[in-house]
Coordinates of C-alpha atoms in Angstrom, one line a residue:
Chain A
M6 CA 43.6 44.7 -34.7
I7 CA 43.6 46.7 -37.9
V8 CA 41.2 45.4 -40.5
S9 CA 41.1 46.6 -44.1
V10 CA 37.9 48.1 -45.5
I11 CA 38.3 45.9 -48.5
L12 CA 38.2 42.7 -46.5
K13 CA 35.2 43.9 -44.5
T14 CA 33.2 44.7 -47.6
A15 CA 34.2 41.6 -49.4
T16 CA 33.3 39.5 -46.5
R17 CA 29.8 40.8 -46.6
Y18 CA 29.4 39.4 -50.1
L19 CA 31.4 36.3 -49.6
I20 CA 29.7 34.9 -46.6
P21 CA 26.3 34.2 -48.3
L22 CA 28.1 32.6 -51.2
M23 CA 30.2 30.4 -49.0
L24 CA 27.2 29.3 -46.9
V25 CA 25.2 28.5 -50.1
F26 CA 28.2 26.6 -51.4
S27 CA 28.4 24.6 -48.2
F28 CA 24.8 23.6 -48.5
F29 CA 25.5 22.6 -52.1
L30 CA 28.3 20.4 -51.0
L31 CA 26.2 18.9 -48.3
L32 CA 23.4 17.9 -50.7
R33 CA 25.8 16.7 -53.4
G34 CA 27.7 14.4 -51.0
H35 CA 25.7 11.2 -51.3
N36 CA 27.0 10.1 -54.7
E37 CA 29.6 12.7 -55.6
P38 CA 32.5 14.4 -53.8
G39 CA 31.1 16.5 -51.0
G40 CA 29.1 15.7 -47.9
G41 CA 28.5 16.9 -44.4
F42 CA 32.2 17.1 -43.4
V43 CA 33.4 19.3 -46.2
G44 CA 30.2 21.3 -46.1
G45 CA 30.6 21.9 -42.4
L46 CA 34.2 23.0 -42.9
V47 CA 33.3 25.5 -45.7
A48 CA 30.5 26.9 -43.5
A49 CA 33.0 27.2 -40.6
S50 CA 35.5 29.0 -42.8
A51 CA 32.7 31.5 -43.8
Y52 CA 32.3 32.4 -40.1
A53 CA 36.0 32.4 -39.5
L54 CA 36.3 34.9 -42.3
F55 CA 33.7 37.1 -40.7
A56 CA 35.6 36.8 -37.4
I57 CA 38.8 37.9 -39.0
A58 CA 37.1 40.9 -40.5
N59 CA 34.9 41.9 -37.6
G60 CA 36.2 40.3 -34.4
V61 CA 34.9 37.4 -32.4
K62 CA 32.1 39.1 -30.5
P63 CA 30.1 40.2 -33.6
T64 CA 30.5 36.7 -35.0
Q65 CA 29.1 35.1 -31.9
Q66 CA 26.2 37.5 -32.0
M67 CA 25.6 36.8 -35.7
L68 CA 25.7 33.0 -35.1
R69 CA 23.2 33.4 -32.2
V70 CA 23.7 29.8 -30.9
K71 CA 26.8 28.6 -29.0
P72 CA 29.2 26.2 -30.8
L73 CA 28.5 23.6 -28.1
S74 CA 24.8 23.5 -28.9
L75 CA 25.7 23.0 -32.6
I76 CA 27.9 20.0 -31.5
V77 CA 25.2 18.5 -29.4
S78 CA 22.5 18.9 -31.9
G79 CA 24.7 17.6 -34.7
L80 CA 25.6 14.4 -32.7
L81 CA 22.0 14.0 -31.7
I82 CA 20.7 14.3 -35.3
A83 CA 23.3 11.8 -36.6
V84 CA 22.5 9.2 -33.9
L85 CA 18.7 9.6 -34.3
S86 CA 18.9 9.2 -38.0
G87 CA 20.2 5.7 -37.3
F88 CA 17.1 4.8 -35.4
A89 CA 14.8 5.2 -38.4
G90 CA 16.4 2.0 -39.7
I91 CA 15.5 0.2 -36.6
V92 CA 11.9 1.4 -36.7
Y93 CA 11.4 0.4 -40.4
Y94 CA 13.8 -2.5 -41.0
G95 CA 14.9 -3.6 -37.6
V96 CA 18.5 -2.8 -38.5
F97 CA 20.4 0.1 -37.0
M98 CA 21.4 2.7 -39.5
K99 CA 19.7 1.0 -42.5
A100 CA 18.9 3.8 -45.0
F101 CA 15.3 4.8 -45.2
W102 CA 14.4 6.7 -48.4
F103 CA 11.2 8.7 -49.3
E104 CA 9.8 7.5 -52.5
T105 CA 8.9 10.9 -54.0
K106 CA 11.7 13.0 -55.4
F107 CA 11.9 16.6 -54.3
P108 CA 12.8 19.4 -56.7
V109 CA 16.4 20.7 -56.5
I110 CA 17.3 18.4 -53.6
G111 CA 16.5 15.1 -55.2
K112 CA 15.8 12.0 -53.0
I113 CA 15.6 12.5 -49.3
G114 CA 16.5 9.8 -46.8
T115 CA 18.2 9.2 -43.5
P116 CA 21.7 9.3 -45.0
L117 CA 21.0 13.0 -45.8
I118 CA 19.8 13.6 -42.2
F119 CA 22.9 11.8 -40.9
D120 CA 25.1 14.1 -43.1
M121 CA 23.3 17.1 -41.8
G122 CA 24.3 16.0 -38.3
V123 CA 27.9 15.7 -39.4
Y124 CA 27.6 19.1 -41.0
L125 CA 26.4 20.7 -37.7
L126 CA 29.0 18.8 -35.7
V127 CA 31.9 19.8 -37.9
L128 CA 30.7 23.4 -38.0
G129 CA 30.3 23.4 -34.2
I130 CA 33.7 21.9 -33.4
S131 CA 35.6 24.1 -35.9
L132 CA 33.9 27.3 -34.5
K133 CA 34.6 26.2 -31.0
I134 CA 38.3 25.9 -31.8
I135 CA 38.3 29.1 -33.8
F136 CA 36.5 31.2 -31.2
S137 CA 38.7 29.8 -28.4
L138 CA 41.9 30.8 -30.4
F139 CA 40.5 34.2 -31.0
E140 CA 39.5 34.8 -27.4
E141 CA 43.0 33.7 -26.3
D142 CA 44.5 36.1 -28.8
E143 CA 42.4 39.0 -27.5
Q144 CA 43.3 38.5 -23.8
Chain B
M12 CA 12.0 -9.4 -31.3
K13 CA 14.7 -9.5 -34.0
S14 CA 15.1 -5.7 -33.9
L15 CA 15.4 -5.8 -30.1
T16 CA 18.4 -8.1 -30.4
N17 CA 19.8 -5.8 -33.0
I18 CA 19.5 -2.8 -30.7
L19 CA 21.1 -4.8 -27.9
L20 CA 24.1 -5.6 -30.2
V21 CA 24.8 -1.9 -30.7
A22 CA 23.9 -0.9 -27.2
P23 CA 27.6 -1.0 -25.9
I24 CA 28.3 1.8 -28.4
L25 CA 25.0 3.6 -28.4
L26 CA 24.5 3.8 -24.7
P27 CA 27.7 5.7 -23.8
F28 CA 27.3 7.8 -27.0
L29 CA 23.7 8.9 -26.1
S30 CA 24.5 9.5 -22.5
A31 CA 27.6 11.6 -23.5
I32 CA 25.4 13.7 -25.8
I33 CA 22.9 14.3 -23.1
M34 CA 25.7 15.3 -20.7
L35 CA 27.1 17.6 -23.3
S36 CA 23.8 19.3 -23.6
A37 CA 23.8 19.9 -19.8
W38 CA 27.4 21.2 -19.8
K39 CA 27.0 23.4 -16.7
K40 CA 25.0 21.0 -14.6
I41 CA 27.7 18.9 -12.9
K42 CA 25.3 17.2 -10.5
F43 CA 23.1 16.0 -13.3
Q44 CA 26.2 14.8 -15.2
R45 CA 27.2 12.7 -12.2
V46 CA 23.9 11.1 -11.9
M47 CA 23.6 10.5 -15.6
N48 CA 27.1 9.0 -15.7
L49 CA 26.2 6.6 -12.9
F50 CA 22.8 5.8 -14.5
A51 CA 24.3 5.2 -17.9
S52 CA 27.0 2.9 -16.5
G53 CA 24.4 1.0 -14.5
V54 CA 22.3 0.4 -17.6
A55 CA 25.4 -0.6 -19.5
V56 CA 26.1 -3.3 -17.0
M57 CA 22.7 -4.7 -17.5
A58 CA 22.9 -4.5 -21.2
S59 CA 26.3 -6.2 -21.3
L60 CA 25.0 -9.0 -19.1
A61 CA 22.1 -9.5 -21.4
I62 CA 24.5 -9.7 -24.3
M63 CA 26.6 -12.2 -22.5
Q64 CA 23.4 -14.3 -21.8
K65 CA 22.5 -14.1 -25.4
V66 CA 25.9 -15.1 -26.7
R67 CA 26.1 -18.1 -24.3
A68 CA 22.6 -19.2 -25.5
D69 CA 22.8 -18.6 -29.2
G70 CA 26.5 -18.6 -30.1
I71 CA 28.2 -15.8 -32.0
L72 CA 26.0 -12.8 -32.8
V73 CA 26.3 -10.7 -35.9
L74 CA 24.7 -7.5 -36.9
H75 CA 25.4 -6.0 -40.4
V76 CA 25.1 -2.3 -39.6
G77 CA 23.0 -0.5 -42.2
G78 CA 21.9 -3.7 -43.7
W79 CA 25.0 -4.1 -45.9
Q80 CA 26.0 -7.7 -46.1
A81 CA 29.2 -8.9 -44.6
P82 CA 32.3 -8.3 -46.7
F83 CA 30.9 -5.0 -48.0
G84 CA 29.5 -3.3 -45.0
I85 CA 30.7 -3.1 -41.4
S86 CA 29.7 -6.0 -39.2
I87 CA 29.4 -6.0 -35.5
V88 CA 30.4 -9.5 -34.3
I89 CA 30.1 -10.5 -30.7
D90 CA 31.6 -13.8 -29.7
L91 CA 32.3 -15.0 -26.2
L92 CA 35.6 -13.1 -25.9
S93 CA 33.9 -9.9 -27.1
A94 CA 31.1 -10.4 -24.6
I95 CA 33.5 -11.0 -21.8
M96 CA 35.4 -7.9 -22.6
V97 CA 32.1 -5.8 -22.8
V98 CA 30.9 -7.1 -19.5
I99 CA 34.3 -6.3 -17.8
T100 CA 34.3 -2.8 -19.4
A101 CA 30.8 -2.1 -18.1
V102 CA 31.6 -3.3 -14.6
I103 CA 34.8 -1.2 -14.4
A104 CA 32.9 1.8 -15.8
F105 CA 30.3 1.4 -13.2
V106 CA 32.7 1.3 -10.2
T107 CA 34.7 4.2 -11.7
A108 CA 31.5 6.2 -11.9
I109 CA 30.9 5.7 -8.2
Y110 CA 34.6 6.3 -7.4
S111 CA 34.9 9.5 -9.5
I112 CA 32.0 11.2 -7.8
H113 CA 34.0 11.6 -4.6
T114 CA 37.5 11.9 -6.0
I115 CA 37.4 14.0 -9.2
D116 CA 38.0 17.7 -8.5
P117 CA 35.4 20.3 -9.6
E118 CA 37.7 21.9 -12.2
R119 CA 37.9 18.6 -14.1
E120 CA 34.2 18.0 -13.7
A121 CA 33.5 21.4 -15.2
F122 CA 35.7 20.7 -18.2
G123 CA 33.7 17.6 -19.3
F124 CA 35.2 14.7 -17.4
Y125 CA 32.0 12.7 -17.5
P126 CA 31.1 13.0 -21.2
L127 CA 34.8 12.2 -22.0
L128 CA 34.6 9.1 -19.8
Q129 CA 31.5 7.9 -21.8
F130 CA 33.2 8.7 -25.1
L131 CA 36.2 6.7 -23.9
L132 CA 33.9 3.8 -23.1
M133 CA 32.2 4.0 -26.5
G134 CA 35.6 3.7 -28.1
I135 CA 36.6 0.7 -25.9
N136 CA 33.3 -1.1 -26.5
G137 CA 33.4 -0.4 -30.2
A138 CA 36.9 -1.9 -30.5
F139 CA 35.7 -5.0 -28.7
I140 CA 32.6 -5.7 -30.8
T141 CA 33.6 -4.7 -34.3
G142 CA 34.3 -7.4 -37.0
D143 CA 36.1 -5.1 -39.3
L144 CA 39.8 -4.2 -39.3
F145 CA 39.4 -0.6 -40.4
N146 CA 36.5 -0.1 -38.0
L147 CA 38.8 -1.3 -35.3
Y148 CA 41.2 1.4 -36.2
V149 CA 38.4 4.0 -36.0
W150 CA 37.4 2.8 -32.5
F151 CA 41.0 2.9 -31.4
E152 CA 41.0 6.5 -32.5
V153 CA 37.8 7.3 -30.6
M154 CA 39.3 5.7 -27.5
L155 CA 42.6 7.5 -27.9
I156 CA 41.3 10.9 -28.5
S157 CA 39.1 10.8 -25.4
S158 CA 42.0 9.3 -23.4
F159 CA 44.4 12.1 -24.7
V160 CA 42.0 14.7 -23.2
L161 CA 41.4 12.7 -20.0
I162 CA 45.2 12.3 -19.4
A163 CA 45.9 16.0 -20.0
L164 CA 42.8 17.4 -18.4
G165 CA 43.9 19.6 -15.4
G166 CA 47.1 20.6 -17.2
R167 CA 49.7 20.2 -14.3
K168 CA 53.3 20.2 -15.5
D169 CA 54.0 16.5 -14.8
Q170 CA 50.7 15.6 -16.3
L171 CA 51.5 17.3 -19.6
E172 CA 54.8 15.6 -19.6
G173 CA 53.2 12.2 -19.3
A174 CA 50.5 13.2 -21.8
I175 CA 53.1 14.1 -24.5
K176 CA 54.8 10.7 -24.1
Y177 CA 51.5 8.9 -24.2
V178 CA 50.1 10.8 -27.2
T179 CA 53.3 10.5 -29.3
L180 CA 53.7 6.8 -28.8
N181 CA 50.1 6.1 -29.4
L182 CA 49.9 8.2 -32.5
L183 CA 52.9 6.3 -33.8
A184 CA 51.1 3.0 -33.1
S185 CA 48.0 4.3 -34.9
A186 CA 50.1 5.2 -38.0
I187 CA 51.7 1.8 -38.1
F188 CA 48.2 0.2 -37.7
L189 CA 46.8 2.3 -40.5
A190 CA 49.8 1.4 -42.8
A191 CA 49.4 -2.3 -42.0
A192 CA 45.7 -2.2 -42.7
G193 CA 46.4 -0.5 -46.0
I194 CA 48.9 -3.2 -47.0
I195 CA 46.5 -6.0 -46.0
Y196 CA 43.8 -4.3 -48.0
G197 CA 46.1 -4.2 -51.0
L198 CA 46.9 -7.9 -50.5
A199 CA 43.4 -9.3 -50.0
G200 CA 41.0 -6.6 -51.1
T201 CA 38.9 -6.7 -48.0
L202 CA 39.1 -5.6 -44.4
N203 CA 36.3 -7.7 -42.9
M204 CA 38.1 -9.9 -40.4
A205 CA 36.1 -13.0 -41.3
D206 CA 36.7 -12.4 -45.0
L207 CA 40.4 -11.9 -44.4
A208 CA 40.6 -15.1 -42.5
R209 CA 39.1 -16.9 -45.5
K210 CA 41.1 -15.1 -48.2
L211 CA 44.6 -14.7 -46.7
P212 CA 45.5 -18.5 -46.8
L213 CA 44.7 -18.5 -50.5
L214 CA 47.4 -15.8 -51.2
N215 CA 50.3 -18.1 -50.6
N216 CA 52.5 -15.1 -49.8
D217 CA 53.8 -16.0 -46.3
T218 CA 56.7 -13.5 -46.4
M219 CA 54.4 -10.6 -47.0
L220 CA 51.9 -11.9 -44.4
N221 CA 54.7 -12.2 -41.9
L222 CA 55.7 -8.7 -42.5
V223 CA 52.2 -7.4 -42.0
S224 CA 51.7 -9.5 -39.0
V225 CA 54.8 -8.0 -37.4
M226 CA 53.5 -4.5 -38.2
F227 CA 50.2 -5.4 -36.4
L228 CA 52.3 -6.9 -33.6
I229 CA 54.2 -3.6 -33.2
S230 CA 51.2 -1.4 -33.4
F231 CA 49.1 -3.4 -30.9
G232 CA 52.3 -4.1 -28.9
I233 CA 52.7 -0.4 -28.3
K234 CA 49.1 0.0 -27.3
S235 CA 49.2 -3.0 -24.9
A236 CA 52.7 -2.1 -23.5
L237 CA 54.6 -5.2 -24.7
F238 CA 58.3 -5.4 -24.4
P239 CA 60.1 -3.3 -25.9
F240 CA 57.4 -0.8 -26.4
F241 CA 56.2 -0.4 -22.9
F242 CA 58.1 2.7 -21.7
W243 CA 55.3 5.2 -22.3
L244 CA 53.1 3.4 -19.8
P245 CA 55.0 4.0 -16.5
A246 CA 55.9 7.4 -17.8
S247 CA 52.3 8.5 -18.1
Y248 CA 49.9 6.4 -16.0
H249 CA 50.9 7.9 -12.7
T250 CA 50.1 11.5 -13.6
P251 CA 46.3 11.8 -14.0
P252 CA 43.9 11.6 -11.1
A253 CA 43.4 8.1 -9.6
A254 CA 40.0 7.5 -11.2
V255 CA 41.4 8.2 -14.7
S256 CA 44.6 6.1 -14.2
A257 CA 42.5 3.3 -12.7
I258 CA 40.3 3.0 -15.8
F259 CA 43.3 3.4 -18.1
A260 CA 45.2 0.7 -16.2
G261 CA 42.3 -1.6 -16.1
L262 CA 41.0 -1.3 -19.7
L263 CA 43.1 0.6 -22.2
T264 CA 46.0 -1.8 -22.5
K265 CA 43.6 -4.7 -22.5
V266 CA 42.1 -3.3 -25.7
G267 CA 45.5 -3.9 -27.3
V268 CA 45.7 -7.4 -25.8
Y269 CA 42.2 -8.1 -27.2
A270 CA 43.3 -6.9 -30.6
L271 CA 46.4 -9.1 -30.5
I272 CA 44.3 -12.1 -29.5
R273 CA 41.7 -11.4 -32.2
V274 CA 44.3 -10.8 -35.0
F275 CA 46.6 -13.7 -34.1
T276 CA 43.8 -16.3 -33.7
L277 CA 41.6 -15.3 -36.6
I278 CA 43.7 -13.6 -39.3
F279 CA 47.4 -14.5 -38.9
T280 CA 47.5 -18.2 -38.5
H281 CA 49.4 -19.0 -41.6
D282 CA 52.8 -19.4 -39.9
V283 CA 52.3 -20.1 -36.2
N284 CA 55.9 -21.2 -35.8
F285 CA 57.1 -17.7 -36.6
T286 CA 54.4 -15.4 -35.2
H287 CA 53.7 -17.2 -32.0
T288 CA 57.3 -17.8 -31.2
V289 CA 57.9 -14.1 -31.5
L290 CA 54.9 -13.5 -29.3
L291 CA 56.3 -16.0 -26.7
V292 CA 59.7 -14.4 -26.6
L293 CA 58.1 -11.0 -26.2
A294 CA 55.8 -12.3 -23.5
G295 CA 58.7 -13.6 -21.4
L296 CA 60.7 -10.4 -21.8
T297 CA 57.6 -8.3 -21.0
M298 CA 56.9 -10.2 -17.8
L299 CA 60.6 -9.9 -16.7
S300 CA 61.1 -6.3 -17.6
G301 CA 57.9 -5.2 -16.0
V302 CA 58.5 -6.9 -12.7
L303 CA 62.1 -5.8 -12.5
G304 CA 61.2 -2.3 -13.3
A305 CA 58.6 -2.3 -10.5
A306 CA 61.3 -3.6 -8.0
T307 CA 63.3 -0.3 -8.4
Q308 CA 60.4 2.1 -8.1
M309 CA 59.4 4.0 -5.0
D310 CA 56.1 5.5 -6.1
F311 CA 52.8 3.8 -5.4
R312 CA 51.3 4.2 -8.9
R313 CA 54.6 3.7 -10.8
I314 CA 55.0 0.3 -9.1
L315 CA 51.5 -0.6 -10.1
S316 CA 52.1 0.7 -13.7
F317 CA 55.1 -1.5 -14.1
H318 CA 53.1 -4.5 -12.8
I319 CA 50.5 -3.9 -15.6
I320 CA 53.4 -4.5 -18.0
S321 CA 54.5 -7.8 -16.3
Q322 CA 50.9 -9.0 -16.2
I323 CA 50.3 -8.2 -19.9
G324 CA 53.2 -10.7 -20.4
Y325 CA 51.1 -13.5 -18.9
M326 CA 48.1 -12.8 -21.2
I327 CA 50.4 -12.7 -24.3
M328 CA 52.0 -15.9 -23.0
G329 CA 48.6 -17.5 -23.0
L330 CA 48.0 -16.4 -26.6
A331 CA 51.5 -17.4 -27.7
L332 CA 51.3 -20.9 -26.4
N333 CA 48.4 -21.4 -28.7
S334 CA 46.6 -24.3 -27.0
P335 CA 43.0 -24.1 -25.9
L336 CA 43.9 -24.2 -22.2
A337 CA 46.7 -21.6 -22.6
L338 CA 44.4 -19.2 -24.5
A339 CA 41.7 -19.8 -21.9
G340 CA 44.3 -18.9 -19.2
G341 CA 45.1 -15.7 -21.1
I342 CA 41.4 -14.7 -21.2
F343 CA 40.9 -15.6 -17.6
Y344 CA 43.9 -13.6 -16.8
I345 CA 42.4 -10.6 -18.5
M346 CA 39.2 -10.9 -16.4
H347 CA 41.2 -11.2 -13.2
H348 CA 43.7 -8.5 -14.0
V349 CA 41.3 -5.8 -15.1
I350 CA 39.3 -6.1 -11.8
V351 CA 42.4 -6.3 -9.5
K352 CA 44.5 -3.6 -11.2
T353 CA 41.6 -1.1 -11.2
N354 CA 41.1 -1.9 -7.5
L355 CA 44.8 -1.3 -6.7
F356 CA 44.8 2.0 -8.5
F357 CA 41.6 3.0 -6.5
V358 CA 43.4 2.2 -3.3
S359 CA 46.4 4.3 -4.3
G360 CA 44.0 7.2 -5.0
M361 CA 42.4 6.8 -1.6
V362 CA 45.8 6.8 0.1
N363 CA 46.7 9.9 -1.8
K364 CA 43.4 11.6 -1.0
F365 CA 43.9 11.2 2.7
E366 CA 47.7 11.2 3.1
G367 CA 48.5 13.6 0.2
S368 CA 51.2 11.6 -1.5
Y369 CA 52.0 8.7 -3.8
R370 CA 55.6 8.4 -2.7
L371 CA 56.3 5.4 -0.5
K372 CA 59.0 7.3 1.5
S373 CA 56.5 9.9 2.8
L374 CA 53.7 7.5 3.5
G375 CA 53.1 5.2 6.4
G376 CA 50.8 4.2 9.2
V377 CA 47.8 3.7 6.9
F378 CA 47.0 0.3 8.6
K379 CA 46.6 2.1 11.9
A380 CA 44.5 4.9 10.3
S381 CA 42.2 2.6 8.3
P382 CA 42.3 -1.2 8.7
V383 CA 39.4 -1.5 6.2
L384 CA 41.4 0.2 3.4
S385 CA 44.4 -2.0 4.3
L386 CA 42.2 -5.1 3.9
L387 CA 40.9 -3.8 0.6
F388 CA 44.5 -3.4 -0.6
F389 CA 45.6 -6.7 0.8
I390 CA 43.0 -8.7 -1.2
P391 CA 43.8 -7.4 -4.7
A392 CA 47.5 -7.2 -3.9
M393 CA 47.7 -10.9 -2.9
S394 CA 45.4 -11.8 -5.9
L395 CA 47.8 -10.0 -8.2
A396 CA 50.7 -11.9 -6.8
G397 CA 48.8 -15.1 -7.3
I398 CA 48.2 -16.3 -3.7
P399 CA 45.6 -19.0 -3.5
P400 CA 42.6 -19.0 -3.3
L401 CA 42.2 -15.6 -4.9
S402 CA 41.5 -15.1 -8.6
G403 CA 45.2 -14.4 -9.5
F404 CA 46.2 -17.9 -8.4
W405 CA 43.8 -19.6 -10.9
A406 CA 44.9 -17.3 -13.7
K407 CA 48.5 -18.0 -13.2
F408 CA 47.9 -21.7 -12.5
T409 CA 46.0 -22.1 -15.8
V410 CA 48.6 -20.4 -17.9
A411 CA 51.4 -22.3 -16.1
K412 CA 49.5 -25.6 -16.4
A413 CA 49.1 -25.0 -20.2
G414 CA 52.8 -24.3 -20.4
F415 CA 53.7 -27.6 -18.6
D416 CA 51.3 -29.5 -20.9
L417 CA 53.2 -28.1 -23.9
E418 CA 56.6 -28.8 -22.3
Q419 CA 57.5 -25.1 -22.5
Y420 CA 59.4 -25.3 -19.2
F421 CA 61.5 -22.2 -19.6
I422 CA 58.6 -19.7 -20.1
V423 CA 56.7 -21.4 -17.2
G424 CA 59.8 -20.9 -15.0
V425 CA 60.0 -17.3 -16.0
S426 CA 56.3 -16.8 -15.2
L427 CA 56.7 -18.4 -11.7
L428 CA 59.7 -16.3 -11.0
V429 CA 57.8 -13.2 -12.0
G430 CA 55.0 -14.2 -9.7
A431 CA 57.4 -14.4 -6.8
L432 CA 58.8 -11.0 -7.6
T433 CA 55.3 -9.5 -7.8
L434 CA 54.8 -10.7 -4.3
Y435 CA 58.0 -8.8 -3.4
S436 CA 56.7 -5.5 -4.8
M437 CA 53.3 -5.9 -3.1
T438 CA 55.1 -6.6 0.2
K439 CA 57.1 -3.5 -0.4
I440 CA 54.0 -1.4 -0.8
W441 CA 52.4 -3.1 2.2
N442 CA 55.4 -2.4 4.4
E443 CA 56.0 1.2 3.3
V444 CA 52.5 2.4 3.1
F445 CA 50.5 0.4 5.5
W446 CA 52.7 -1.2 8.1
K447 CA 55.6 1.1 9.0
D448 CA 54.9 4.2 11.2
K449 CA 54.3 7.5 9.5
P450 CA 57.6 9.3 9.1
D451 CA 58.0 12.0 11.8
S452 CA 59.0 14.7 9.4
I453 CA 55.6 14.4 7.6
Q454 CA 52.8 16.5 9.0
N455 CA 49.5 14.7 9.3
N456 CA 46.8 17.3 8.6
N457 CA 44.2 14.7 8.1
T458 CA 41.0 14.4 10.1
K459 CA 39.7 11.2 11.5
E460 CA 36.2 11.3 10.1
S461 CA 37.3 11.3 6.5
W462 CA 38.7 7.8 6.7
S463 CA 35.4 6.4 7.9
S464 CA 33.3 7.6 4.9
V465 CA 31.6 4.4 3.7
K466 CA 30.7 5.5 0.2
L467 CA 34.4 6.0 -0.6
Y468 CA 35.0 2.3 0.1
L469 CA 32.1 1.0 -1.9
P470 CA 33.7 0.7 -5.3
L471 CA 36.8 -0.9 -3.8
A472 CA 34.7 -3.3 -1.8
I473 CA 32.7 -4.3 -5.0
L474 CA 35.9 -5.1 -6.9
S475 CA 37.4 -7.0 -4.0
L476 CA 34.3 -9.0 -3.7
I477 CA 34.4 -9.9 -7.4
T478 CA 38.1 -11.0 -6.9
I479 CA 37.0 -13.2 -4.0
I480 CA 34.1 -14.6 -5.9
I481 CA 36.2 -15.5 -8.9
G482 CA 38.8 -17.0 -6.6
F483 CA 36.4 -19.2 -4.6
N484 CA 34.1 -20.0 -7.5
A485 CA 36.6 -20.1 -10.3
E486 CA 35.0 -23.0 -12.3
P487 CA 32.2 -21.1 -14.2
F488 CA 34.6 -18.3 -15.1
L489 CA 37.2 -20.7 -16.2
N490 CA 34.6 -22.7 -18.3
L491 CA 33.6 -19.4 -19.9
A492 CA 37.2 -18.7 -20.8
I493 CA 37.7 -22.2 -22.1
N494 CA 34.6 -21.9 -24.3
A495 CA 35.8 -18.5 -25.5
A496 CA 39.2 -20.1 -26.3
H497 CA 37.6 -22.9 -28.3
Q498 CA 35.6 -20.4 -30.3
L499 CA 38.8 -18.4 -31.1
L500 CA 40.8 -21.5 -32.1
N501 CA 38.1 -22.8 -34.4
P502 CA 37.5 -19.7 -36.5
Q503 CA 35.5 -21.6 -39.1
E504 CA 32.3 -21.0 -37.1
Y505 CA 33.1 -17.3 -36.8
I506 CA 33.7 -17.0 -40.5
K507 CA 30.6 -19.0 -41.4
I508 CA 28.3 -16.9 -39.2
V509 CA 29.7 -13.6 -40.4
L510 CA 29.8 -14.3 -44.1
G511 CA 26.6 -16.5 -44.0
S512 CA 27.7 -19.3 -46.3

């Protein structure tokens, strides 16, 4: 596979931007367009870009965790965020909000945690698909 | 105490979900996944029985997920019908968990058979307990996506062929369902089923409602294999391993039947003359085409698949006759059929495991090799054909009795004819597989010990026992079905409890 130097260099600068943007989308998602799903897709596209520029193996090394672990932890976080509602209100998935506002992030509550679960799940599944396709291609 | 009930209400969804996540986290540990699958299914049986107990004691149970009140949030509503379906699902899941330990090959296990099974159950249960039309669509998708993978897992040529037909037709059904849900949202501005039941009669737009109801009929008809949308079923159900096709045969089409019952008792009751007449005609044709299709088949599982179709006809006949007894008959039919059909598919899998074939021509002599298995085939087969005193007799009897009461002699005649033809097919399997001698040309490379492994017979024996219990002690089950039917035909209570006013 021939990869241009331009793409390789540009990727190095683009990836941090894309990851920050994906977090921005994740945090913005409660009341405005955005959320865990889109955020996860943007983050996955950042890694996909890196994989196009540098190949699958380096991407997997950079990611450190396996996509399957991302899927599992994402699902788990999403489900567990629902249990806070049971503990505090006796209703599954009822939103629990902290009173104090945090700087930059704003209000924090279980919907945000749920969205983080979605973020990880989407990231994990997209990467699983992308890696599988790349590995198929290399064989 | 209240929060305990609330957890119980979401348990049919959460239990499979959590156990699937745990199994995913132990991707390589197949033995752990087996045990986990068995354990989760066992807990689900207990949880579903607790739900059933609660529904019988307290009436319809509602949970507004997330604390959003009824027409705005998504409600989980469990009435008697939902509770019955959840219990049946849990029982089938449990026996399938036992059965799959010894029959699923290691490759499939390694590629996530058990987590997928639990995701499938989550989808099925979700569809049974939701009180929201769009949420129903979402659960259908959860169920379908898992079933797509389960049916294609293994990747043999014929399997992929069946999977393509299955996937295409079901995606089409989903698209129609989604379009219909969109139209109905445009009409009424809500998707909560109870709210729809309240608002749709105020529209005075019967033409439009008829159109939407037919769209729902087509979409659920494809999923439940109604005439003329059934052809995907016999083309795909005989391809995956027996454990998968057993749970598909038992449960998946019944989700479609459940959705039809729900929608045509709660939401589309504006023009019963039109909708239920269409249903009745389709029911008759479904029964006939299923049983006639089965008569020409010479493959164990294809015969059984065609019989699913003909039996679906009986359930829809119960719905279409639209009297309490008829509907009760339909619901009783579901209970009976899920148990019996899963059992028959299990038997076909056992025969294949030891004789290496599903084709009737190359099978034979199973009665000599294993009288126990023959008995375990004989009971559900006779039950399916409706021989007293097994469960199938009471199911057919109730539906036919309701038809006589309403003086619908023609459809009753059809149903009785179909019962006789069912007996013909079951006799054919009995003669070819169990009774006749093994064809000389076929080598028997099977060892004697394998037939006598008790644990293999356990799931079949459990299901046969349930069939016999329902047969000899039909009254409590029938009363349950009658109560469920009364609840369905008097939706005011459902609406009141969900909307709270």
